[in-house]
mmCIF file of C-alpha atoms and ligand atoms in Angstrom:
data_model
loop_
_atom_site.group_PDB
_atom_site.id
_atom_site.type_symbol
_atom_site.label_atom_id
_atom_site.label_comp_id
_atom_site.label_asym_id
_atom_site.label_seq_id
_atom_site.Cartn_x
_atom_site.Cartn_y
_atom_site.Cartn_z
ATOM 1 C CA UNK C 3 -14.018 -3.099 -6.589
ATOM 2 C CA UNK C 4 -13.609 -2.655 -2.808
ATOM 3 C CA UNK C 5 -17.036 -2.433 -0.620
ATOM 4 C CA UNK C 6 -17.112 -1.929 2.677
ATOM 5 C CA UNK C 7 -20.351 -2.670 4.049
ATOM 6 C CA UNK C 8 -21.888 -1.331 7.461
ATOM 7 C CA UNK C 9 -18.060 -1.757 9.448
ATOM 8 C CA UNK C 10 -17.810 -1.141 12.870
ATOM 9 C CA UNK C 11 -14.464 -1.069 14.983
ATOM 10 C CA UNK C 12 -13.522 -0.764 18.409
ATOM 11 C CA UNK C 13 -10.123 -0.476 20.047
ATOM 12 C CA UNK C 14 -10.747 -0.937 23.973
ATOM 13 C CA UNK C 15 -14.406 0.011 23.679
ATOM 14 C CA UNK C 16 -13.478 3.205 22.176
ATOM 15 C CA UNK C 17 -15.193 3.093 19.083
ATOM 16 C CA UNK C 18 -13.534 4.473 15.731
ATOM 17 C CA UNK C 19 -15.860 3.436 13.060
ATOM 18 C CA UNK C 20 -19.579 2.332 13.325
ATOM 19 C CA UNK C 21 -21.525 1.220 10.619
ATOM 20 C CA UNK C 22 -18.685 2.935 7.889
ATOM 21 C CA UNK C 23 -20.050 2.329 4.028
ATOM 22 C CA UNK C 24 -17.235 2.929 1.029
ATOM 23 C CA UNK C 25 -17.003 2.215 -1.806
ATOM 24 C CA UNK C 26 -13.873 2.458 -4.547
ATOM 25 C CA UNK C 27 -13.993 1.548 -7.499
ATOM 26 C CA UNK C 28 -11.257 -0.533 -9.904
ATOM 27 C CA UNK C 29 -8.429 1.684 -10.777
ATOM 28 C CA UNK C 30 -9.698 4.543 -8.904
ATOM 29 C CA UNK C 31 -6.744 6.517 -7.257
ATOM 30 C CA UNK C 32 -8.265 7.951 -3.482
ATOM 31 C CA UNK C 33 -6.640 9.578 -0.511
ATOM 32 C CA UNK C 34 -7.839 9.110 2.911
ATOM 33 C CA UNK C 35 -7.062 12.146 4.703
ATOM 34 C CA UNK C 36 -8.022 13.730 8.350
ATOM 35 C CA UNK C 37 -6.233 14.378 11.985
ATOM 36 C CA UNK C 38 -4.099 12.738 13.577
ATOM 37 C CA UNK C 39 -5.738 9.361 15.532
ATOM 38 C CA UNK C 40 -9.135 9.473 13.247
ATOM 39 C CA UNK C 41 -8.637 6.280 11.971
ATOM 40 C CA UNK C 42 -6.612 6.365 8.252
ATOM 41 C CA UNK C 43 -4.381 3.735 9.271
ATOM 42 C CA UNK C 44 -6.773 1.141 11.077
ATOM 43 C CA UNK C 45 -9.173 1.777 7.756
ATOM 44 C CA UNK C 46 -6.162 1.070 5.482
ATOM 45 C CA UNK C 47 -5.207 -1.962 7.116
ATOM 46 C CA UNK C 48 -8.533 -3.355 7.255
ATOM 47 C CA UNK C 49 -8.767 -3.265 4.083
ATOM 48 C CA UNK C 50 -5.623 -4.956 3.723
ATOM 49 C CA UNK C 51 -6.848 -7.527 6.275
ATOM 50 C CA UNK C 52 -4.183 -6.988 8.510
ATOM 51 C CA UNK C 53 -6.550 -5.559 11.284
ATOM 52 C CA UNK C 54 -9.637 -7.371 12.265
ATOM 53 C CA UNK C 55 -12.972 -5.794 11.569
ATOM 54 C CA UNK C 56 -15.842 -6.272 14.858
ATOM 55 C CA UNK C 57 -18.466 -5.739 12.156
ATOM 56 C CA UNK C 58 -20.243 -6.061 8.434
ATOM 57 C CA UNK C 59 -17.861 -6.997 5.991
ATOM 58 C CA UNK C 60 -14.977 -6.041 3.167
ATOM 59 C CA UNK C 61 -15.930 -7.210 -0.181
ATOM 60 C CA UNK C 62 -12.842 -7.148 -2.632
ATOM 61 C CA UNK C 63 -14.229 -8.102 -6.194
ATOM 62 C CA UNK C 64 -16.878 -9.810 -4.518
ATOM 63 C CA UNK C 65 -14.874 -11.919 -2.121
ATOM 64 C CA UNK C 66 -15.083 -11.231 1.984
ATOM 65 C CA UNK C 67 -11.549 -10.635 2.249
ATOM 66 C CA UNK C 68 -12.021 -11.062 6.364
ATOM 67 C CA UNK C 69 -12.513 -14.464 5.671
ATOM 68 C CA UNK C 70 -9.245 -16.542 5.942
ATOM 69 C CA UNK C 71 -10.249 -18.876 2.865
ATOM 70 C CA UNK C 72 -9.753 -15.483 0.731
ATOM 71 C CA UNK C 73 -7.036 -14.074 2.487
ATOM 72 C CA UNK C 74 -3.670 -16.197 0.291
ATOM 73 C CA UNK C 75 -5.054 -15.284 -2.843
ATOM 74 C CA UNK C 76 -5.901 -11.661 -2.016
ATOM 75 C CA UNK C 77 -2.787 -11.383 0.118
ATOM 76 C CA UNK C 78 -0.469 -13.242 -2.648
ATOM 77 C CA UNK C 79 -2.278 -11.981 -5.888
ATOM 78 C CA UNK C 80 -4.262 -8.925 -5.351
ATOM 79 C CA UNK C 81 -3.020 -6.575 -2.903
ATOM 80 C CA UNK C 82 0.647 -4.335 -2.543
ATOM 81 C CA UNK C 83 1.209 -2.627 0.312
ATOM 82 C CA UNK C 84 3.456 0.688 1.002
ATOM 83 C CA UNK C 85 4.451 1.987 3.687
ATOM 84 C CA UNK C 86 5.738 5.246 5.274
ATOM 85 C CA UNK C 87 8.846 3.558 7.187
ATOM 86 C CA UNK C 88 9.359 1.424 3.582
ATOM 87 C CA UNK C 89 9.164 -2.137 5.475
ATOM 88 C CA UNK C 90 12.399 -3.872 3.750
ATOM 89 C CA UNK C 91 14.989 -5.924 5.457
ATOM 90 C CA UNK C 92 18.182 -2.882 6.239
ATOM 91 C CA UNK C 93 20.875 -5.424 6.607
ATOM 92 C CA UNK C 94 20.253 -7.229 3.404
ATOM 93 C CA UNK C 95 20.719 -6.138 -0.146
ATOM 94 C CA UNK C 96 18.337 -4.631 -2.609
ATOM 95 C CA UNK C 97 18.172 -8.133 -4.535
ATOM 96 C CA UNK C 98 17.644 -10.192 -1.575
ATOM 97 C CA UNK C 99 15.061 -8.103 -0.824
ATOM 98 C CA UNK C 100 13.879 -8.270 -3.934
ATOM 99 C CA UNK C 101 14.072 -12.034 -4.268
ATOM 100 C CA UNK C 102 11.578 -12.115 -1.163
ATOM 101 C CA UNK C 103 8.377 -11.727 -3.198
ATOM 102 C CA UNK C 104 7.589 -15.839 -4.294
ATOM 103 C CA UNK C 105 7.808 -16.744 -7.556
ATOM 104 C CA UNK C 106 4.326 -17.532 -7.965
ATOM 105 C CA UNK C 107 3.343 -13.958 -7.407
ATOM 106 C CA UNK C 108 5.571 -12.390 -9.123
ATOM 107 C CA UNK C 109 3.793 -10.371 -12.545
ATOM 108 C CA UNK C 110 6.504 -11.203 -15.414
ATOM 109 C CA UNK C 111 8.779 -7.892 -14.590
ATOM 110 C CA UNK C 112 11.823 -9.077 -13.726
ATOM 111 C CA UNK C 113 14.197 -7.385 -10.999
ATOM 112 C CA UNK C 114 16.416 -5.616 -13.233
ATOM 113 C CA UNK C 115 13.616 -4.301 -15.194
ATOM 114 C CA UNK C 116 12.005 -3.253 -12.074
ATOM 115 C CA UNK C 117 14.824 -1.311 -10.760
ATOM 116 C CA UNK C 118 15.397 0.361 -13.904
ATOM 117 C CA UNK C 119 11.743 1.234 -14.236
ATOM 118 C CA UNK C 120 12.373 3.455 -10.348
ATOM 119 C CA UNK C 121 15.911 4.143 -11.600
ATOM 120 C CA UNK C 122 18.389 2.104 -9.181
ATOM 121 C CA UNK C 123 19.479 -0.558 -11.952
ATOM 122 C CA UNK C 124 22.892 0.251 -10.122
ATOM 123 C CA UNK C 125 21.740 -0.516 -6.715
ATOM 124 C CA UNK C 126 21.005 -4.500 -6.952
ATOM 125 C CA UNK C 127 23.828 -5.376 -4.835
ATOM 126 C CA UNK C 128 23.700 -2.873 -2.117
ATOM 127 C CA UNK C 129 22.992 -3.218 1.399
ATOM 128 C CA UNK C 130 19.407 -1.487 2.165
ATOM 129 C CA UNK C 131 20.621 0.429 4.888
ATOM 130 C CA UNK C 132 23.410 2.125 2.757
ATOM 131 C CA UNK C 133 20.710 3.501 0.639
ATOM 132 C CA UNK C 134 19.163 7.060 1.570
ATOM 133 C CA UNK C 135 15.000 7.450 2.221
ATOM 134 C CA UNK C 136 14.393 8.130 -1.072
ATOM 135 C CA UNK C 137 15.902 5.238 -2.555
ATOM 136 C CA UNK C 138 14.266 2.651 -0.062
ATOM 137 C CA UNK C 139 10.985 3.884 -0.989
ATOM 138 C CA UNK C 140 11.991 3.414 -4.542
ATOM 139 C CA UNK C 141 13.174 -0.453 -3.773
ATOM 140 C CA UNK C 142 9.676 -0.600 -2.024
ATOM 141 C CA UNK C 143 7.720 0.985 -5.018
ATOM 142 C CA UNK C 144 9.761 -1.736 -7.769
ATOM 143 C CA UNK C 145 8.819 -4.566 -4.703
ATOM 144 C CA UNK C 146 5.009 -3.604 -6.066
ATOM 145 C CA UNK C 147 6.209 -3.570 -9.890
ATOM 146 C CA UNK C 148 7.595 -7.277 -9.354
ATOM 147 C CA UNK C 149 4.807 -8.855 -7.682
ATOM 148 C CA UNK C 150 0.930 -9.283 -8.563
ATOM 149 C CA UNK C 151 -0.977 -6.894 -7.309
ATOM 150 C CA UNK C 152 -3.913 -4.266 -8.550
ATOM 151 C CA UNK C 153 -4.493 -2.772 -5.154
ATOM 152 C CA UNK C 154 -2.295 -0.865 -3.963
ATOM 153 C CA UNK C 155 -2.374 0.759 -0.192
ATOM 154 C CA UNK C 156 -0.162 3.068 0.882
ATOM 155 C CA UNK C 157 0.178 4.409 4.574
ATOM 156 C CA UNK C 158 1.446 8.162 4.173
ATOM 157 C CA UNK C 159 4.712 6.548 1.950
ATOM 158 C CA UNK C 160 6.078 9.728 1.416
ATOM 159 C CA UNK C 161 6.012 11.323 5.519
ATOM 160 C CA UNK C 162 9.024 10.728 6.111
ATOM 161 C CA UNK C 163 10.954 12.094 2.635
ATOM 162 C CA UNK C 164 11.884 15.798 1.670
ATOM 163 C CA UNK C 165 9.805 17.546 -1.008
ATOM 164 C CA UNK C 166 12.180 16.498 -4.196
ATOM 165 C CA UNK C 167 12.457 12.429 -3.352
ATOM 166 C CA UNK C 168 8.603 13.087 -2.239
ATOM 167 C CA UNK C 169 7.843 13.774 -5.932
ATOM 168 C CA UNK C 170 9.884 10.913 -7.163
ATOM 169 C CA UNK C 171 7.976 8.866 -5.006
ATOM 170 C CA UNK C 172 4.458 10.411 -5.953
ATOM 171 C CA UNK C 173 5.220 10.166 -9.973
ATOM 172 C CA UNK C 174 6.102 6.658 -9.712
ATOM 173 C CA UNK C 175 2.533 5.543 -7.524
ATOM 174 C CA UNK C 176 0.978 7.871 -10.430
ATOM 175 C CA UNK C 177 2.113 5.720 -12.926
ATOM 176 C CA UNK C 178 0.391 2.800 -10.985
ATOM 177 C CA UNK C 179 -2.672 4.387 -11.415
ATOM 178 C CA UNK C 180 -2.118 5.213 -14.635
ATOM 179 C CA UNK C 181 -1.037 0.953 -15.506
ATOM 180 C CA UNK C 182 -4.939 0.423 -14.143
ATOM 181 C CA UNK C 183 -4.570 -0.116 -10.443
ATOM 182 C CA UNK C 184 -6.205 0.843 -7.467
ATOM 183 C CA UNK C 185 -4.759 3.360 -5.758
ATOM 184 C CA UNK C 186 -5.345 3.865 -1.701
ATOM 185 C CA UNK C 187 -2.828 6.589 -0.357
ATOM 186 C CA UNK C 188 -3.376 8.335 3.560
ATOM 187 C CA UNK C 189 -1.457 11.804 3.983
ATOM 188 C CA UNK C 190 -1.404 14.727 5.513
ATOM 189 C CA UNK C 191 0.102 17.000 3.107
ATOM 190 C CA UNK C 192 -2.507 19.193 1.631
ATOM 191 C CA UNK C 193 -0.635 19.910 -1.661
ATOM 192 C CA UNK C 194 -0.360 15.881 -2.429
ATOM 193 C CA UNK C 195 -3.652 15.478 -1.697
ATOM 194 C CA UNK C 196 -4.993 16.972 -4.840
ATOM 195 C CA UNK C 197 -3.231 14.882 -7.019
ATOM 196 C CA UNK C 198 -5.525 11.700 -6.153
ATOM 197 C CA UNK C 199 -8.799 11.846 -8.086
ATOM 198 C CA UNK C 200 -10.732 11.581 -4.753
ATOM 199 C CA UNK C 201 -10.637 13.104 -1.179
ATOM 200 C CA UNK C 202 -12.456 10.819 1.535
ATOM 201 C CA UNK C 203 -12.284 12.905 5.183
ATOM 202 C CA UNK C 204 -12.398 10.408 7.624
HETATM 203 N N1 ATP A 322 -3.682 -1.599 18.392
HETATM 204 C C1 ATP A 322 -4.319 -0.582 18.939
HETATM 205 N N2 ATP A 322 -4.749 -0.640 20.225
HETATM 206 C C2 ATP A 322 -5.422 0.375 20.798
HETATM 207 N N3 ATP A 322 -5.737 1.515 20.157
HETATM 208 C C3 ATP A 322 -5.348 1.633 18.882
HETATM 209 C C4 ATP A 322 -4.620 0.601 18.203
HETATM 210 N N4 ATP A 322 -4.386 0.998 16.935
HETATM 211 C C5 ATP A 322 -4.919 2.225 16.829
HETATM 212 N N5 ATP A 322 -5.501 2.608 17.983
HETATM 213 C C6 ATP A 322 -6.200 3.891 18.226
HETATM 214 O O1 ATP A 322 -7.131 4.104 17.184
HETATM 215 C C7 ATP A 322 -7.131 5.460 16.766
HETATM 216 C C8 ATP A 322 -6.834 5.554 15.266
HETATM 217 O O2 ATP A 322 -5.488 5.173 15.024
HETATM 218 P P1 ATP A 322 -4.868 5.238 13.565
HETATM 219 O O3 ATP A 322 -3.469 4.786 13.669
HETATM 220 O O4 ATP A 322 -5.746 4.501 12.625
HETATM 221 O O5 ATP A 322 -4.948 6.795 13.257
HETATM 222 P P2 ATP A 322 -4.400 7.634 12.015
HETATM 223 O O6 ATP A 322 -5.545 8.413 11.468
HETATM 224 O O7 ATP A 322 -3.661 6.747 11.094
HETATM 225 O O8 ATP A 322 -3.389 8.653 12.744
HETATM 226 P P3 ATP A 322 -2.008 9.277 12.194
HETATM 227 O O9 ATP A 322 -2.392 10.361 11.246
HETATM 228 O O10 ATP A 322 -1.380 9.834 13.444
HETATM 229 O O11 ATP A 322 -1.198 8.193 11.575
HETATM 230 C C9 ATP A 322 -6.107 6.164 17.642
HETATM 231 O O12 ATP A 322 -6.800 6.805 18.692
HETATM 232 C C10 ATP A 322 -5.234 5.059 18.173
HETATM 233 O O13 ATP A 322 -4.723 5.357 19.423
HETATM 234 MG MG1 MG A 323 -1.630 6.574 10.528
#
């Protein structure tokens, strides 16, 4: 379960947040929606600890995830992130990239089975940046099959796809839920929003 507890942030004594309380449950699938510049992001990636909070705290099953004695386990064991720009290295090849999450945190599926799962078995020895949108999302989403992780947060990771590789996209993160995990996804689009099981308006 993820609790976030009385959170206040600031960025150059503009405050966003002050005194924010969530809560999500395990294996709850929730959107974070709102304008443009409300926050989605910054909330996201606090709760990925990747942006500082100024305070209260982020409990992830219990443990202050702020707290840099927590952060390798939750960071190598607990969390996958997506996002909308698919974060994967263009100039080397889907297996390389691939071969990038440690072997310690890796969940039993193996590459190929991973690739088959988002269907780009025939892909493993391709460049990234010869792949279109659609398929680097798809390398990203079998990234998330390979390595541990029950949380996953994803940062609007189909904003930048058309409508058809959008759904591709969408079915597989469904099936994530539908495995057990927690699901975090921002976006904008009013249609996608509805298939999370929660809205949260920030
Ligand atoms: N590193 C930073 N330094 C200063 N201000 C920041 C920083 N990061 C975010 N902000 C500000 O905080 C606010 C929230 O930004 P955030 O990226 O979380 O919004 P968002 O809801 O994700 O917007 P969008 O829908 O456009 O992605 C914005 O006003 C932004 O300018
Ligand atoms: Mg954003």
């Amino acid at each position: 379960m993820i609790e976030i507890n009385n959170v206040s942030k600031s960025f150059e004594d503009k405050p966003l947040f002050a005194n924010l309380n969530l809560k999500v449950e395990k294996g709850e699938f929730v959107i974070f929606s709102g304008p443009s510049g409300c926050g989605k992001t910054t909330l996201l990636n606090m709760i990925g600890a990747i942006e500082p909070i100024d305070n209260g705290e982020i409990l992830v099953d219990n443990l202050n995830i702020q707290k840099r004695k927590n952060q390798l386990h939750y960071f190598k064991f607990k969390l996958g992130l997506l996002f909308q720009n698919f974060a994967l290295v263009e100039n080397k090849t889907v297996k390389e990239n691939l071969n990038f999450v440690r072997k310690e945190c890796r969940s039993g599926v193996s590459i190929e089975q991973a690739l088959e799962w988002v269907g780009l078995a025939d892909k493993l020895n391709k460049k990234i940046y010869t792949l279109s949108g659609g398929e680097q999302q798809r390398v990203a989403l079998s990234r998330l099959m390979i390595k541990k992780c029950d949380i996953i947060l994803a940062d609007e990771p189909t904003g930048s796809l058309d409508s058809k590789n959008a759904e591709v996209v969408l079915d597989i993160i469904k099936q994530f839920h539908t495995q057990g995990k927690t699901v975090i996804m921002v976006t904008h689009d009013e249609e996608i929003k509805m298939r999370g099981e929660r809205i949260i308006h920030l």
